[in-house]
PDB file of C-alpha atoms in Angstrom:
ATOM      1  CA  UNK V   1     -14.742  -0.060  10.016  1.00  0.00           C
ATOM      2  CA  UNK V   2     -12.933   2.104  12.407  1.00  0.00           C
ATOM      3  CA  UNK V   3     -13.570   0.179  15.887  1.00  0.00           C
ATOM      4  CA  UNK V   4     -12.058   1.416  19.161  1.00  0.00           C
ATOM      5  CA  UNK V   5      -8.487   0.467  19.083  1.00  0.00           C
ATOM      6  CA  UNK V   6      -8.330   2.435  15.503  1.00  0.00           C
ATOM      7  CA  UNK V   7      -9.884   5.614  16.917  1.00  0.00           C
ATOM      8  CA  UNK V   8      -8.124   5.176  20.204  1.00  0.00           C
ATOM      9  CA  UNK V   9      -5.247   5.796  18.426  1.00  0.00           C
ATOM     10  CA  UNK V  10      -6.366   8.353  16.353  1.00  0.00           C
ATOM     11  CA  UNK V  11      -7.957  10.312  19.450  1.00  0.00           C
ATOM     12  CA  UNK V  12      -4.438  10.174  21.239  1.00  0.00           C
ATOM     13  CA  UNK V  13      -2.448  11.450  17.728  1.00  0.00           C
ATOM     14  CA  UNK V  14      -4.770  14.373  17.640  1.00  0.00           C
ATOM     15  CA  UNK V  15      -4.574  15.614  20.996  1.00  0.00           C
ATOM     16  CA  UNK V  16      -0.928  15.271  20.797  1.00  0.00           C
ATOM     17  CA  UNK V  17      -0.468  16.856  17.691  1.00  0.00           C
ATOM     18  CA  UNK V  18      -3.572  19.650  16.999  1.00  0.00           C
ATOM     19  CA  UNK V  19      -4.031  20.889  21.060  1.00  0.00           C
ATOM     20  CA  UNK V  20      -4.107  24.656  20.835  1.00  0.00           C
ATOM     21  CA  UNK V  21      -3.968  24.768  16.739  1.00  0.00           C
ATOM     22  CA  UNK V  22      -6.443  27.345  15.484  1.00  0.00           C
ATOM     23  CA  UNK V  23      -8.771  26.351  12.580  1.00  0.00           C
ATOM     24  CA  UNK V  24      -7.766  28.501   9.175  1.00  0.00           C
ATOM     25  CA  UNK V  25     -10.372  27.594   6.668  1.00  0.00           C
ATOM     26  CA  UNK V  26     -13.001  24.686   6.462  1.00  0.00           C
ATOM     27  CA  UNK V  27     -13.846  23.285   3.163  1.00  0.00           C
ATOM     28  CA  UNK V  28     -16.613  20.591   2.432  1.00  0.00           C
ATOM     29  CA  UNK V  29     -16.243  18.523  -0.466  1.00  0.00           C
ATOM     30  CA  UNK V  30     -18.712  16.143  -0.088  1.00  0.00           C
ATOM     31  CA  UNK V  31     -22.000  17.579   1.872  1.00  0.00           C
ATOM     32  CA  UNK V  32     -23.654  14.288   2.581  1.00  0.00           C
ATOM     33  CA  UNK V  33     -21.144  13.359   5.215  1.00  0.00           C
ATOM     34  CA  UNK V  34     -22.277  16.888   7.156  1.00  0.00           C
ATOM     35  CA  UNK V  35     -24.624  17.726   9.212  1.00  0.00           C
ATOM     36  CA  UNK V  36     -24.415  21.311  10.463  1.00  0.00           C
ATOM     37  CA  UNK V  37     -26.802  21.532  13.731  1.00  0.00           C
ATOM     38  CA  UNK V  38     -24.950  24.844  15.578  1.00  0.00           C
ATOM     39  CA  UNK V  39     -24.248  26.881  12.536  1.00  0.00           C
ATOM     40  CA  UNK V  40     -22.697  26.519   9.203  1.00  0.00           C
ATOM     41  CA  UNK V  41     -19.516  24.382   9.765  1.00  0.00           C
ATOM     42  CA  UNK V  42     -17.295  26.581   7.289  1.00  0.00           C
ATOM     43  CA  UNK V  43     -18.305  29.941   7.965  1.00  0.00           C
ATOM     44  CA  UNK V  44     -18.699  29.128  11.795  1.00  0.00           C
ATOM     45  CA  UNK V  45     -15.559  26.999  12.686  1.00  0.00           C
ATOM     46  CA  UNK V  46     -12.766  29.140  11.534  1.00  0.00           C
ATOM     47  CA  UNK V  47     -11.095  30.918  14.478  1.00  0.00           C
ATOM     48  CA  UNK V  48     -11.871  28.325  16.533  1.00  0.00           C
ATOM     49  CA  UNK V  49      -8.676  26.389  18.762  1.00  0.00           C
ATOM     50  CA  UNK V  50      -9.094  22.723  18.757  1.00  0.00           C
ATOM     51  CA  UNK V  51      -9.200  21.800  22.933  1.00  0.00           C
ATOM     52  CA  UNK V  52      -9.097  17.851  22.671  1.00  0.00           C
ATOM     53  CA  UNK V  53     -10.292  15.062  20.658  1.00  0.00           C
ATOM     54  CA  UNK V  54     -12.287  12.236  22.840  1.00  0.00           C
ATOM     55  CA  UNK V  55     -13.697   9.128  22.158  1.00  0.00           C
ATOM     56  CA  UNK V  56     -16.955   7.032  23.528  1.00  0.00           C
ATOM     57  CA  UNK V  57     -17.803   3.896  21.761  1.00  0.00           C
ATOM     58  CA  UNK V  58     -17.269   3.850  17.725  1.00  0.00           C
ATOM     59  CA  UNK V  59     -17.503   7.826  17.567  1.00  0.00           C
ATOM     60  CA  UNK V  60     -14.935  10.221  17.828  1.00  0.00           C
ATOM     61  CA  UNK V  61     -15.768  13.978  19.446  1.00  0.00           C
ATOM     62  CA  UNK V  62     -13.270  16.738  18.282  1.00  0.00           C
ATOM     63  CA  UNK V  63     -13.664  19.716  20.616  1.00  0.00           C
ATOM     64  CA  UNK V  64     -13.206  23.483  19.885  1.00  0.00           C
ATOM     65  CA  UNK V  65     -13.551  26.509  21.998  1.00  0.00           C
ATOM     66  CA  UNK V  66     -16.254  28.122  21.862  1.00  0.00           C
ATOM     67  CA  UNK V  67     -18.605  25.592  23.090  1.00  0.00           C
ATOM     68  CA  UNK V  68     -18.395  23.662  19.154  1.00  0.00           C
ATOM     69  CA  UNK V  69     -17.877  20.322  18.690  1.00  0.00           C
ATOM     70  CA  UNK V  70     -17.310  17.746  15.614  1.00  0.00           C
ATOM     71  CA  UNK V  71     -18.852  14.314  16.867  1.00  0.00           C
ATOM     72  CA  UNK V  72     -17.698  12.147  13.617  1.00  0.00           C
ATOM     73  CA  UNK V  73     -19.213   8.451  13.176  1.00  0.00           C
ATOM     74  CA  UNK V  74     -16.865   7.179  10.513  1.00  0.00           C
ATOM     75  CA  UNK V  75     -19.403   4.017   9.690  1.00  0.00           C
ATOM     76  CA  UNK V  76     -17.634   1.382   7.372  1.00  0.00           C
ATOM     77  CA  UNK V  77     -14.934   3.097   5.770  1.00  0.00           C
ATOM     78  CA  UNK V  78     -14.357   6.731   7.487  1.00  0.00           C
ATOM     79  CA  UNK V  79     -11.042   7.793   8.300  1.00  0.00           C
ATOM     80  CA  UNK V  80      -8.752  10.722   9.105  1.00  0.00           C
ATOM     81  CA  UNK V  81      -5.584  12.587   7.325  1.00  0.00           C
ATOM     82  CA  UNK V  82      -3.264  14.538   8.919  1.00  0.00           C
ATOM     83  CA  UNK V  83      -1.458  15.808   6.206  1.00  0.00           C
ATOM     84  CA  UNK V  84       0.551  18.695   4.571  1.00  0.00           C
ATOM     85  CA  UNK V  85      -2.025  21.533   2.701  1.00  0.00           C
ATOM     86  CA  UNK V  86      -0.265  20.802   0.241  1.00  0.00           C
ATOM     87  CA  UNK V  87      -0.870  17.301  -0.268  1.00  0.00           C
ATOM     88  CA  UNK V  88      -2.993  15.864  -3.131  1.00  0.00           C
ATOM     89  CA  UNK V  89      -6.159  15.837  -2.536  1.00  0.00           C
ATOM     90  CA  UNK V  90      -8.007  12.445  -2.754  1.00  0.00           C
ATOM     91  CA  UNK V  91     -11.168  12.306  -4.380  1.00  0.00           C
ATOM     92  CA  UNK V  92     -12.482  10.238  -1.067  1.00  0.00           C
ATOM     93  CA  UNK V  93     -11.948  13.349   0.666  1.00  0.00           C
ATOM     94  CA  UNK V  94     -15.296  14.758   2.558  1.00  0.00           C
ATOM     95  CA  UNK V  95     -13.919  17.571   4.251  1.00  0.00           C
ATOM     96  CA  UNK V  96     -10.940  19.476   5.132  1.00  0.00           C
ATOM     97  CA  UNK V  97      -9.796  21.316   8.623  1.00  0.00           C
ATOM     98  CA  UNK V  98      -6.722  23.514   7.299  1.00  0.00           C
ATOM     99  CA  UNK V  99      -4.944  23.633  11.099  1.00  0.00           C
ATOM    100  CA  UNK V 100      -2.755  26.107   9.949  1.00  0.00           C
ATOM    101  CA  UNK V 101       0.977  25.712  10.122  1.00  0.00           C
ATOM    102  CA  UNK V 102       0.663  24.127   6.699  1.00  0.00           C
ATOM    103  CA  UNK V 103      -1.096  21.413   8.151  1.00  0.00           C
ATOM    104  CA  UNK V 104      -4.549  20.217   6.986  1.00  0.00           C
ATOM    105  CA  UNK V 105      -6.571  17.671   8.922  1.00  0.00           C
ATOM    106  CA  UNK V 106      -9.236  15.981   6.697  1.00  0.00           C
ATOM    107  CA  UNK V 107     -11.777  13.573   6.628  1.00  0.00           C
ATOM    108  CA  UNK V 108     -11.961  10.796   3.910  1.00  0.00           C
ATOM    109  CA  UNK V 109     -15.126   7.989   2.847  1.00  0.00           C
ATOM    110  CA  UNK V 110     -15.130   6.892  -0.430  1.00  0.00           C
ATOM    111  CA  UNK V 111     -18.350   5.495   0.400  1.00  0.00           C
ATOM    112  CA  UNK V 112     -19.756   8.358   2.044  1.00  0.00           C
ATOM    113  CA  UNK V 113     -21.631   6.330   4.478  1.00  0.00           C
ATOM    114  CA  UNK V 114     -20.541   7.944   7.890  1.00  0.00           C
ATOM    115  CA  UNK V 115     -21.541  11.256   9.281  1.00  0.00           C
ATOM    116  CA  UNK V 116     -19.658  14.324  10.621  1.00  0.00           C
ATOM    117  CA  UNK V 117     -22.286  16.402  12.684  1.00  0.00           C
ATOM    118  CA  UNK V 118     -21.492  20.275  14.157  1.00  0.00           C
ATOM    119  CA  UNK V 119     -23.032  20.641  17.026  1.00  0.00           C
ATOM    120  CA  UNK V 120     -23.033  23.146  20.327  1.00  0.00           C
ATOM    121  CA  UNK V 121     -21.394  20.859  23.022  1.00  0.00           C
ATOM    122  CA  UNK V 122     -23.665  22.544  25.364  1.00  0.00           C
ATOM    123  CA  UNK V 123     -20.168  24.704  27.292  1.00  0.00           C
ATOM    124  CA  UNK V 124     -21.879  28.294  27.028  1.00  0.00           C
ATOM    125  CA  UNK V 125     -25.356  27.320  28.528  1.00  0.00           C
ATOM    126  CA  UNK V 126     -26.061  24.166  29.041  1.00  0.00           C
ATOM    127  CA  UNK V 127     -28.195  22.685  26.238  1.00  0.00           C
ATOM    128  CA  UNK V 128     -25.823  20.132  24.257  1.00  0.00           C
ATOM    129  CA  UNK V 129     -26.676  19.013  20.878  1.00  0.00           C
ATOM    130  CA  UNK V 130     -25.398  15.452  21.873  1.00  0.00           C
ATOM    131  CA  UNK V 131     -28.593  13.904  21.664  1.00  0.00           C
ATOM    132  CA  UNK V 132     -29.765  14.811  18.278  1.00  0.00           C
ATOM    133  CA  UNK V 133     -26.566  12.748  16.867  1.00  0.00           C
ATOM    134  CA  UNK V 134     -27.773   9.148  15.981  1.00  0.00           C
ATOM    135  CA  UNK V 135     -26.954   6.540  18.197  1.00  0.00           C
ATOM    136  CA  UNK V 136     -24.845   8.683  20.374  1.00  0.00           C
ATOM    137  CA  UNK V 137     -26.706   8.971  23.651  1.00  0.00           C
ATOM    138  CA  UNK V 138     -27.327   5.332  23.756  1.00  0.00           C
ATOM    139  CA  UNK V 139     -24.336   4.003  23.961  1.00  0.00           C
ATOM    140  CA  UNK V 140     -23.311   1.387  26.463  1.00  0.00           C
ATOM    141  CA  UNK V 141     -20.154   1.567  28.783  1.00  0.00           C
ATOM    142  CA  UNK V 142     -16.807   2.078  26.675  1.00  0.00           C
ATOM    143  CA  UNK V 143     -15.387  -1.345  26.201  1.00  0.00           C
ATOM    144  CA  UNK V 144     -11.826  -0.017  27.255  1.00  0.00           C
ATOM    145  CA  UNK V 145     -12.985   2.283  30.074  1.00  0.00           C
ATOM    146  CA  UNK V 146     -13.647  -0.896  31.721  1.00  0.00           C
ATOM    147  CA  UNK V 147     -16.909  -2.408  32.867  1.00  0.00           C
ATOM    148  CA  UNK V 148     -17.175  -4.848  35.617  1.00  0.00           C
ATOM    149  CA  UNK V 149     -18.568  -8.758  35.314  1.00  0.00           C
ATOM    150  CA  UNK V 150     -21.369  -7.627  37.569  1.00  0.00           C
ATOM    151  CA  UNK V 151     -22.283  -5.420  34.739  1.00  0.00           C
ATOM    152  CA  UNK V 152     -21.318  -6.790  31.797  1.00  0.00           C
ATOM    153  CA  UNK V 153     -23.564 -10.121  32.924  1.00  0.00           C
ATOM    154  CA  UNK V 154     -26.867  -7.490  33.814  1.00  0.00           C
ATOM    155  CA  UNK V 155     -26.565  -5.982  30.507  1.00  0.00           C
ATOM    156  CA  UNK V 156     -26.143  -8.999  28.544  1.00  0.00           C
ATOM    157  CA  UNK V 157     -29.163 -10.535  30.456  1.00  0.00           C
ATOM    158  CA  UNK V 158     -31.407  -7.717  28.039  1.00  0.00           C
ATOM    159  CA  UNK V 159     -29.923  -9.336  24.284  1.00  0.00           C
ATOM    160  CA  UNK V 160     -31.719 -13.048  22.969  1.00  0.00           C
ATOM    161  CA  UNK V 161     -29.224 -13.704  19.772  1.00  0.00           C
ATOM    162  CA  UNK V 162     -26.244 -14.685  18.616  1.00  0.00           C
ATOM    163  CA  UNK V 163     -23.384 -13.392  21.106  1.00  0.00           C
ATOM    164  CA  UNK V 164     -21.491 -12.353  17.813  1.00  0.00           C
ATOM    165  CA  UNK V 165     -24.321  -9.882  16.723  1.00  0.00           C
ATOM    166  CA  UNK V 166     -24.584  -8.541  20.415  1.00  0.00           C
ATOM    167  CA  UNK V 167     -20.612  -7.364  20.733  1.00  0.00           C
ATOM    168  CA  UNK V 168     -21.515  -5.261  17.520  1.00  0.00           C
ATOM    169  CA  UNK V 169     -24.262  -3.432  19.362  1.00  0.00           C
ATOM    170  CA  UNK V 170     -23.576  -0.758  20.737  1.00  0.00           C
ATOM    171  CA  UNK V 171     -26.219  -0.528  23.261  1.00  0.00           C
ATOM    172  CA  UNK V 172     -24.812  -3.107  24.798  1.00  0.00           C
ATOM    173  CA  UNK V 173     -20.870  -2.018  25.086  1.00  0.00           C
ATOM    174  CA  UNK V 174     -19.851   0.277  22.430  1.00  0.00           C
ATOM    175  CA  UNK V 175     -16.203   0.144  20.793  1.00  0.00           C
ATOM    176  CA  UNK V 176     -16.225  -3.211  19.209  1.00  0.00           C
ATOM    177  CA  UNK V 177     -17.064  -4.409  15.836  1.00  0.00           C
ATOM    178  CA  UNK V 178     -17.152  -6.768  13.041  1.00  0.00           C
ATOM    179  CA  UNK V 179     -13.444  -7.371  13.382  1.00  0.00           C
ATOM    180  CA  UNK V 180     -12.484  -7.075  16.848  1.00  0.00           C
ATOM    181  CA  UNK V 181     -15.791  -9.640  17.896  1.00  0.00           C
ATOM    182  CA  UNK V 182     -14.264 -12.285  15.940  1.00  0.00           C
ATOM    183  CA  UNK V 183     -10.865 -11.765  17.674  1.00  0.00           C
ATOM    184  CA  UNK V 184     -12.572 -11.379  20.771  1.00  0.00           C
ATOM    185  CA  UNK V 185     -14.651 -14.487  20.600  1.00  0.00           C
ATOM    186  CA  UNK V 186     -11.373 -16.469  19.412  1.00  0.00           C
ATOM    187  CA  UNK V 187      -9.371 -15.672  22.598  1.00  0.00           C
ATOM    188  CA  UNK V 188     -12.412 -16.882  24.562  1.00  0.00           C
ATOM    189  CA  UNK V 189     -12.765 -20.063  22.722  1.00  0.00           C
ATOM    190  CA  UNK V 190     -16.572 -19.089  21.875  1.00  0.00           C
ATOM    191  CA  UNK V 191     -18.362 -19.931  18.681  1.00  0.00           C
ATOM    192  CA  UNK V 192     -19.383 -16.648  17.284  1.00  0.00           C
ATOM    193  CA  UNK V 193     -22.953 -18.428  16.515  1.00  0.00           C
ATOM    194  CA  UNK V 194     -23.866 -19.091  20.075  1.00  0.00           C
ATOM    195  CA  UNK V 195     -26.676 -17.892  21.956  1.00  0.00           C
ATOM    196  CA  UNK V 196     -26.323 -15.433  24.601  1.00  0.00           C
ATOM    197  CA  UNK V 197     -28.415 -17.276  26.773  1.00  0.00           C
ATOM    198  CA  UNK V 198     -26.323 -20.439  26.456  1.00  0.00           C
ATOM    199  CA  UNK V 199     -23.117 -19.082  27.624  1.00  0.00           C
ATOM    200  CA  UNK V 200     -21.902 -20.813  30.442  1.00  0.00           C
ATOM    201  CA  UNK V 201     -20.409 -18.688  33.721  1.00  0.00           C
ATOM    202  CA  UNK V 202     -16.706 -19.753  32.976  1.00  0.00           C
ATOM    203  CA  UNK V 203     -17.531 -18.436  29.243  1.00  0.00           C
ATOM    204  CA  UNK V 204     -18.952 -15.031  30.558  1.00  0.00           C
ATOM    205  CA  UNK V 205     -15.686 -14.420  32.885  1.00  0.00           C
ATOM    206  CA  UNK V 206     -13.805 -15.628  30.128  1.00  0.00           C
ATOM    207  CA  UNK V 207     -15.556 -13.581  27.505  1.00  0.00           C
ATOM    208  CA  UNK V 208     -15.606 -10.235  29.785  1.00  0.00           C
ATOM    209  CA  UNK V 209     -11.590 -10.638  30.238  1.00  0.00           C
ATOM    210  CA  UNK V 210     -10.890 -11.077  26.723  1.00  0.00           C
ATOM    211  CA  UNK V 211     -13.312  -8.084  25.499  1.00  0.00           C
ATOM    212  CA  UNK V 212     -10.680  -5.555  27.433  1.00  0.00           C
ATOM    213  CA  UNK V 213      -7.727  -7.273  26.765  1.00  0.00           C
ATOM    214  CA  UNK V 214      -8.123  -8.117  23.150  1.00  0.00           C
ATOM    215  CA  UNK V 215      -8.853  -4.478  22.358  1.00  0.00           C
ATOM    216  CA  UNK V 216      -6.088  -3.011  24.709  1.00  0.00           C
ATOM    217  CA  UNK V 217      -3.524  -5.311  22.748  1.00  0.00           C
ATOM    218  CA  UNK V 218      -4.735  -4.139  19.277  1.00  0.00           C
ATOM    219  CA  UNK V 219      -4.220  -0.625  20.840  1.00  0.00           C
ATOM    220  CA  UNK V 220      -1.208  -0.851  21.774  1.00  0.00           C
ATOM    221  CA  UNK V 221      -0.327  -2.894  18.225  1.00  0.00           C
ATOM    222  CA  UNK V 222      -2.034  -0.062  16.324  1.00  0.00           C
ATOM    223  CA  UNK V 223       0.074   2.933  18.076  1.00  0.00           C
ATOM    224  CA  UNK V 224       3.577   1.457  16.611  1.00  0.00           C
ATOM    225  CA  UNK V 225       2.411   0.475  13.136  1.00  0.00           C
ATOM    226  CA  UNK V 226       0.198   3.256  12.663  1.00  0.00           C
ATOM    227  CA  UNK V 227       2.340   6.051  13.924  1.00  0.00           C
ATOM    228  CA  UNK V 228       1.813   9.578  12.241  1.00  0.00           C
ATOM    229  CA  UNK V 229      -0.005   7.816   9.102  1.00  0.00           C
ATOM    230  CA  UNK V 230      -3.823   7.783  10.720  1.00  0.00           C
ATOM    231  CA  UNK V 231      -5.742   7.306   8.183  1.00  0.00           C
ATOM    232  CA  UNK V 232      -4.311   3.545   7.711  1.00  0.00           C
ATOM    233  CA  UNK V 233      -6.211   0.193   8.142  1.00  0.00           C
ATOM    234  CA  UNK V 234      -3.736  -2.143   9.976  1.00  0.00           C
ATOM    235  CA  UNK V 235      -5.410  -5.237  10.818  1.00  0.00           C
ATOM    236  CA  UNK V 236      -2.612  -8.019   9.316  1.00  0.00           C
ATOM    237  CA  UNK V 237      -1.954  -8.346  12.776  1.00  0.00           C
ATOM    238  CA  UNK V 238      -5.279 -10.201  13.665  1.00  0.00           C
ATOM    239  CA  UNK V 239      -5.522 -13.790  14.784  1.00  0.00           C
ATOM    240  CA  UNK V 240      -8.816 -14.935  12.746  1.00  0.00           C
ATOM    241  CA  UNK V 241     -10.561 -11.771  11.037  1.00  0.00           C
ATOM    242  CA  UNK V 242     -10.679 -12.128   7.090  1.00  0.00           C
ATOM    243  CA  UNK V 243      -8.058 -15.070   7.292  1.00  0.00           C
ATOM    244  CA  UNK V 244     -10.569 -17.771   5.824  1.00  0.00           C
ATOM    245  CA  UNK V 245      -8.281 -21.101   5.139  1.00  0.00           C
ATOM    246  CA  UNK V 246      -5.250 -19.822   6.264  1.00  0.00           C
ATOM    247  CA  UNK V 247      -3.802 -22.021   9.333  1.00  0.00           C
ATOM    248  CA  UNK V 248      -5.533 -21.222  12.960  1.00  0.00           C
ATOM    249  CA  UNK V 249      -2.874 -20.140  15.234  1.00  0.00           C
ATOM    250  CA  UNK V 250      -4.102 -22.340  18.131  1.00  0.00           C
ATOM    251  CA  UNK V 251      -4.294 -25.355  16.680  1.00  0.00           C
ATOM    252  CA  UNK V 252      -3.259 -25.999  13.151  1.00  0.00           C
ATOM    253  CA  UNK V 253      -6.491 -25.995  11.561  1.00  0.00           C
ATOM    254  CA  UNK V 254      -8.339 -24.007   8.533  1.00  0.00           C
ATOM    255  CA  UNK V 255      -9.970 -21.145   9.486  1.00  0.00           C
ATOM    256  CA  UNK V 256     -13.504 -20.681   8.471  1.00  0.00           C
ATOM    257  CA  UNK V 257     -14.831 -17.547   6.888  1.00  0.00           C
ATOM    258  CA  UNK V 258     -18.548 -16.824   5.768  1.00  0.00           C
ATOM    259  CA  UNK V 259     -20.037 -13.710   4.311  1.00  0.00           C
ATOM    260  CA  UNK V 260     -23.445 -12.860   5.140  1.00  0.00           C
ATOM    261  CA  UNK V 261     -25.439  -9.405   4.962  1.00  0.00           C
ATOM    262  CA  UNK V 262     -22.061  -7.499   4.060  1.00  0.00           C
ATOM    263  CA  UNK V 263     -20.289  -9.018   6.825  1.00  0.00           C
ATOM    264  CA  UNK V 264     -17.291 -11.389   6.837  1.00  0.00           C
ATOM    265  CA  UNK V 265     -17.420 -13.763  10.164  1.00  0.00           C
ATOM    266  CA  UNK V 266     -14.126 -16.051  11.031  1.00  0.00           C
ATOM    267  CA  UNK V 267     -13.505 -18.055  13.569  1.00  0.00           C
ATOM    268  CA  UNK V 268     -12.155 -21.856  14.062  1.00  0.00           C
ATOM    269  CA  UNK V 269     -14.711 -24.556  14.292  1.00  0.00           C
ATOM    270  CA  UNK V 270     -12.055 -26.899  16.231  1.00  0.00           C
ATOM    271  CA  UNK V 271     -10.944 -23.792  18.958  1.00  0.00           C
ATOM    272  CA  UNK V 272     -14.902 -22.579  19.003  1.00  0.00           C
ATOM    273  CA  UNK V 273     -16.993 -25.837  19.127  1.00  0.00           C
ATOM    274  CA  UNK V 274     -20.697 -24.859  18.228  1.00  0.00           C
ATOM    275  CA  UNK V 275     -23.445 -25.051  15.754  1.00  0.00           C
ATOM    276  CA  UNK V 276     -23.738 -22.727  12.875  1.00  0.00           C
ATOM    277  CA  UNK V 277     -27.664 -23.371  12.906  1.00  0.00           C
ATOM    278  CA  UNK V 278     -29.650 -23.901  16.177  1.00  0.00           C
ATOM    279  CA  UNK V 279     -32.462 -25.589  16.283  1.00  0.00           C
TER     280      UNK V 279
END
């Protein structure tokens, strides 16, 4: 899953390698992924200049003049291709941006499960189409735009469960996922299974610190192994994530991994004391 340092990345390649291209053709291969809610994305996009790519939360907005935007949720296994036109063609491919200049700009999920929606960004008169994408308008503060321990401890006040399943949430703070929660919790030295309510104050400062900082890191990480190849998963790098019985780096020790729902949670039982099951 794409989480903020991935798109970060991605949102800074685009705008400094697409500002000011004009869009040549639009082609959808896979019309699942789409939803067209200004007009029909290949007849209507063409012409248009690509202005900026931004980012809020998990979602990445690619803007166009004209008052058009793409608001993309990549979901599990989205990414992005910036390729030559001439390029093969994967059959993961959903759609394809030709940016002219031989250039193509595409869209790949071989799983199909995230969503690319067309919308009118509201420029001309007003009335966005922001809120009719799923989950969009109720996001929580941008975990690398910065939120303050004031905050972060109000919000967190609202969430019962496991502090694990509340970094995922977007509602909450929106950037971080399966992945990056585990790294998160590791630097903090907090079990992934604890209770929100539980955390201690030392935790919460510790926990707020590390959410930034973790993610800022993997940024950073991201932007020299990625480079011009975007639509790359690079997460060898990580401390804990999907490195069940492999040596913790803290201390020495195994590294525990369990799979539940879809979802692979690791952490170190010795570096995050807690109880898998409370009672």
């Amino acid at each position: 899953m794409p989480e903020a340092p991935d798109l970060e990345v991605i949102k800074d390649y685009l705008n400094a390698n697409l500002r000011d291209a004009k869009v040549a053709s639009c082609k959808v291969l896979r019309p699942t992924v789409v939803r067209s809610l200004a007009a029909e994305v290949t007849s209507d996009l063409p012409g248009r200049t690509f202005l900026d790519a931004q980012r809020l939360g998990k979602f990445l907005t690619l803007r166009f003049s004209g008052g058009r935007s793409l608001v993309i949720n990549p979901m599990l296994t989205g990414a992005f291709q910036h390729c030559a036109d001439s390029a093969l063609i994967q059959k993961k491919t959903c759609i394809t941006f030709n940016m002219g200049g031989g250039m193509d700009l595409r869209y790949l999920d071989d799983r199909q499960m995230g969503k690319v929606y067309y919308i009118d960004n509201g420029e001309s008169d007003g009335d966005a189409q922001d809120d009719l994408v799923p989950q969009y308008t109720g996001l929580g503060p941008d975990v690398l735009a910065g939120i303050s321990l004031e905050e972060f401890q109000t919000r967190l006040k609202k969430f019962n469960g496991e502090i694990k399943g509340v970094l995922t949430r977007g509602v909450f703070i929106s950037g971080i996922g399966n992945a990056y929660s585990d790294e998160i919790l590791f630097a903090a030295g907090i079990s992934p299974f604890k209770k929100c309510r539980a955390l201690k104050p030392d935790e919460l400062k510790t926990l707020h610190t590390q959410c930034r900082r973790v993610l800022e890191e993997a940024t950073e990480t991201l932007r020299v192994r990625m480079g011009g190849d975007i639509q790359k998963k690079v997460r060898d790098f990580l401390q804990v994530h999907n490195k069940g019985g492999q040596p913790c780096p803290k201390c020495g020790g195994n590294i525990t991994q369990l799979n539940a729902n879809q979802r692979i949670t690791s952490y170190c039982r010795h570096c995050q004391p807690g109880l898998l099951i409370r009672n």
